[in-house]
XYZ file of N, CA and C in Angstrom:
309
model
N -20.901 10.112 -0.833
C -21.447 9.557 -2.281
C -21.471 10.407 -3.384
N -20.397 10.428 -4.166
C -20.126 11.778 -5.771
C -21.443 11.271 -6.148
N -21.956 12.533 -7.286
C -23.369 12.349 -8.032
C -23.191 12.268 -9.724
N -21.122 12.401 -9.577
C -20.997 12.143 -11.038
C -19.428 10.919 -10.638
N -19.585 9.812 -11.569
C -18.712 8.967 -11.701
C -18.287 8.323 -12.788
N -17.307 7.238 -12.681
C -17.134 7.168 -13.789
C -17.868 6.042 -14.592
N -17.634 6.386 -16.147
C -18.442 5.091 -16.480
C -19.877 5.869 -16.742
N -20.030 6.955 -16.223
C -21.484 7.551 -16.243
C -21.634 8.553 -17.874
N -22.950 8.099 -18.218
C -22.907 9.357 -19.847
C -23.169 10.870 -18.742
N -22.890 11.506 -19.573
C -23.105 12.641 -19.130
C -23.354 14.036 -20.004
N -23.981 15.043 -20.361
C -24.359 16.188 -21.214
C -23.402 17.068 -20.476
N -22.717 18.003 -21.253
C -22.034 19.489 -21.093
C -23.440 20.026 -21.160
N -23.034 21.374 -20.077
C -23.813 22.194 -20.394
C -23.004 23.706 -20.710
N -22.620 24.011 -20.364
C -21.654 24.928 -20.890
C -20.410 24.851 -21.853
N -20.212 26.149 -21.862
C -18.638 26.164 -22.880
C -18.816 25.835 -24.560
N -17.100 25.828 -24.868
C -17.354 25.356 -26.500
C -17.925 24.579 -26.849
N -18.231 23.034 -25.585
C -18.684 21.552 -25.742
C -20.085 21.914 -26.047
N -20.788 22.885 -25.125
C -22.409 22.642 -24.698
C -23.083 21.766 -25.553
N -23.867 21.071 -25.036
C -24.702 20.043 -25.759
C -24.306 18.392 -26.037
N -23.043 18.909 -26.088
C -21.959 17.107 -25.723
C -22.385 16.435 -25.388
N -22.540 14.672 -25.642
C -22.574 14.131 -24.428
C -20.862 13.004 -24.657
N -21.216 12.362 -23.713
C -19.928 11.380 -23.297
C -19.516 10.413 -22.834
N -18.707 9.705 -22.548
C -18.588 8.727 -20.741
C -17.461 9.551 -20.084
N -17.859 9.383 -18.731
C -17.022 10.050 -17.621
C -15.282 8.865 -17.748
N -14.540 9.106 -18.243
C -13.200 8.658 -18.079
C -12.546 8.258 -16.932
N -12.667 9.649 -16.206
C -12.179 9.517 -14.600
C -12.642 10.913 -13.979
N -12.963 10.649 -12.656
C -13.006 11.762 -11.732
C -12.131 12.270 -11.425
N -12.145 13.298 -11.196
C -10.865 14.196 -9.493
C -12.306 14.975 -9.231
N -12.516 14.093 -7.542
C -13.727 15.075 -6.311
C -12.732 15.771 -5.823
N -11.004 16.063 -5.385
C -10.744 16.886 -4.718
C -10.467 18.524 -5.860
N -10.031 17.786 -7.002
C -10.064 19.063 -7.822
C -11.608 19.563 -8.521
N -12.660 19.043 -8.670
C -13.596 19.091 -8.839
C -13.849 18.823 -10.075
N -13.082 18.117 -11.106
C -13.310 18.027 -12.690
C -13.059 16.723 -12.600
N -13.459 16.240 -14.042
C -13.904 14.674 -15.020
C -13.661 15.377 -16.034
N -12.900 14.098 -16.538
C -12.234 14.037 -17.927
C -13.181 13.176 -18.625
N -13.930 13.631 -19.874
C -14.986 12.921 -20.647
C -14.676 12.633 -22.122
N -15.186 11.318 -22.969
C -14.662 10.757 -23.593
C -15.179 12.022 -24.776
N -14.283 12.541 -25.502
C -14.653 13.271 -26.839
C -15.296 14.238 -26.475
N -15.004 15.418 -25.284
C -15.509 16.160 -24.994
C -14.149 16.933 -24.604
N -14.046 18.484 -24.826
C -13.309 19.207 -24.607
C -11.532 18.708 -25.034
N -11.763 17.907 -26.037
C -10.705 17.609 -26.681
C -9.195 18.948 -26.808
N -8.343 18.704 -26.643
C -7.194 20.347 -26.673
C -5.965 19.023 -27.189
N -5.315 20.197 -28.609
C -4.119 19.511 -29.135
C -2.732 19.967 -28.049
N -2.165 19.084 -28.450
C -0.399 18.674 -27.151
C 0.622 19.152 -28.479
N 1.936 20.109 -28.276
C 2.880 19.758 -28.733
C 3.888 18.284 -28.674
N 3.640 16.821 -28.634
C 4.463 15.994 -28.369
C 6.005 16.242 -28.606
N 6.754 16.209 -27.687
C 8.164 16.086 -28.428
C 8.804 14.533 -28.395
N 9.876 14.095 -29.229
C 9.445 12.900 -29.392
C 10.347 12.129 -28.260
N 9.914 10.683 -28.023
C 10.533 9.885 -26.964
C 10.709 8.358 -27.463
N 11.482 7.920 -26.706
C 12.076 6.717 -27.302
C 10.924 5.736 -27.242
N 9.478 5.917 -27.044
C 8.476 4.882 -27.178
C 7.417 6.071 -28.251
N 7.373 7.431 -27.948
C 6.159 7.926 -28.711
C 7.506 9.024 -29.954
N 6.391 8.960 -30.822
C 6.824 9.876 -31.850
C 6.148 11.182 -32.208
N 7.133 12.172 -32.272
C 6.701 13.828 -31.936
C 5.609 14.226 -33.019
N 4.526 15.467 -32.676
C 4.242 15.441 -33.696
C 3.002 15.628 -32.668
N 1.747 16.575 -33.029
C 0.826 16.668 -32.526
C -0.198 15.809 -31.839
N -0.945 16.049 -30.717
C -1.319 14.877 -30.433
C -2.772 15.492 -29.625
N -3.594 15.149 -29.800
C -5.317 15.596 -29.283
C -5.115 14.664 -28.805
N -6.089 15.136 -27.024
C -6.628 14.333 -26.216
C -7.686 15.004 -25.269
N -8.422 14.766 -24.525
C -9.595 15.252 -23.512
C -9.063 15.629 -22.141
N -9.066 17.029 -22.422
C -8.672 17.573 -21.223
C -9.878 17.769 -20.040
N -9.833 18.149 -18.999
C -10.545 17.790 -17.575
C -11.206 19.236 -17.623
N -12.614 19.103 -17.487
C -13.779 19.972 -17.252
C -14.656 19.903 -16.172
N -14.765 21.286 -15.529
C -15.497 21.008 -14.615
C -16.512 21.059 -14.006
N -16.773 19.758 -12.863
C -17.795 19.068 -12.917
C -18.859 19.779 -12.719
N -19.306 21.326 -12.326
C -20.146 21.822 -12.201
C -21.328 22.191 -14.049
N -20.565 22.234 -14.904
C -20.593 22.477 -15.918
C -20.983 20.922 -16.837
N -21.403 20.163 -16.019
C -21.796 18.597 -16.245
C -23.236 18.106 -15.708
N -23.946 17.582 -16.708
C -25.310 17.118 -15.851
C -25.185 15.441 -16.311
N -25.825 14.350 -15.434
C -25.833 12.990 -16.072
C -27.331 13.319 -17.328
N -27.092 11.910 -18.047
C -27.951 12.190 -19.174
C -28.846 11.343 -18.289
N -30.112 11.686 -18.671
C -31.683 11.062 -17.958
C -31.627 9.518 -18.972
N -31.413 8.839 -17.922
C -31.324 6.736 -18.554
C -33.026 6.802 -19.756
N -34.000 7.380 -19.159
C -34.533 7.385 -19.997
C -34.950 8.076 -21.532
N -34.445 9.521 -21.724
C -34.302 10.124 -22.909
C -33.567 10.837 -22.852
N -31.967 10.650 -22.432
C -30.878 11.386 -22.835
C -30.851 12.693 -22.202
N -31.826 13.505 -21.813
C -31.417 15.026 -21.866
C -30.833 14.919 -20.381
N -30.306 16.189 -20.557
C -29.883 16.692 -19.010
C -30.805 16.229 -17.919
N -30.271 15.950 -16.729
C -30.899 15.491 -15.317
C -29.942 16.292 -14.414
N -30.340 16.427 -13.068
C -30.009 16.686 -11.498
C -30.226 15.120 -11.091
N -29.229 14.891 -9.767
C -29.006 13.593 -8.940
C -29.665 13.940 -7.922
N -30.708 12.745 -7.461
C -30.927 12.654 -6.054
C -30.517 11.524 -5.676
N -30.328 11.229 -4.214
C -30.334 9.719 -3.407
C -31.367 9.211 -2.966
N -31.927 7.985 -3.021
C -32.696 7.549 -2.755
C -32.485 5.906 -1.857
N -32.981 5.961 -0.521
C -32.235 4.479 0.004
C -33.594 3.492 -0.361
N -32.772 2.607 -0.872
C -33.779 1.520 -1.255
C -33.019 0.361 -0.401
N -34.183 -0.377 0.365
C -33.545 -1.199 1.100
C -32.244 -0.899 1.907
N -31.552 -1.877 1.599
C -30.492 -1.342 2.297
C -29.049 -0.371 1.863
N -29.627 -0.010 0.633
C -28.414 0.624 0.335
C -29.200 1.953 -0.164
N -28.109 2.249 -0.508
C -28.288 4.652 -1.329
C -28.116 4.308 -2.668
N -28.687 4.978 -3.548
C -28.970 4.809 -4.792
C -28.917 6.107 -5.412
N -28.349 6.637 -6.485
C -28.580 7.756 -6.959
C -29.618 7.753 -8.047
N -30.799 8.803 -8.091
C -32.078 8.904 -8.504
C -31.786 9.815 -9.486
N -32.640 9.750 -10.710
C -32.636 11.113 -12.053
C -33.910 11.529 -11.155
N -33.624 13.359 -10.870
C -34.501 14.088 -10.875
C -35.727 13.809 -11.890
N -35.231 14.194 -13.140
C -36.221 14.350 -14.270
C -37.314 13.022 -14.480
N -36.878 11.920 -14.445
C -37.933 11.122 -14.184
C -37.776 10.226 -13.037
N -36.827 9.902 -12.263
C -37.618 8.994 -10.809
C -36.163 7.633 -11.059
N -36.204 7.648 -12.718
C -35.467 6.078 -12.545
C -33.923 6.433 -11.917
N -33.612 4.975 -11.122
C -32.214 4.847 -10.148
C -31.916 4.465 -11.349
N -30.054 5.143 -11.545
C -29.084 5.097 -12.257
C -28.713 4.239 -11.818
N -28.464 3.767 -10.888
C -27.283 2.259 -10.786
C -27.845 1.260 -9.442
N -27.607 0.555 -9.127
C -27.891 -0.258 -8.577
C -28.960 -0.630 -8.576
């Protein structure tokens, strides 16, 4: 079970986008990276194709998971993630406030 998943609200801890927050669009556990909406935006030069016009394309690049922290559901500040077993389910819990993140 991974700590950061698609759809989570996260806060960037370091780098040029420090302090920004956004929603996780995709996670690559093998590469230890995630793509976050509105964070780490890069400009790529796009060649013209049949479907797409040529020009500058802005898109989100992946960011290392170590530079992200889940936003606490209570106050939106960065928090670490712990696990707790509730009934027969394993759920993620915010270490900062103790609030269950999912399930």
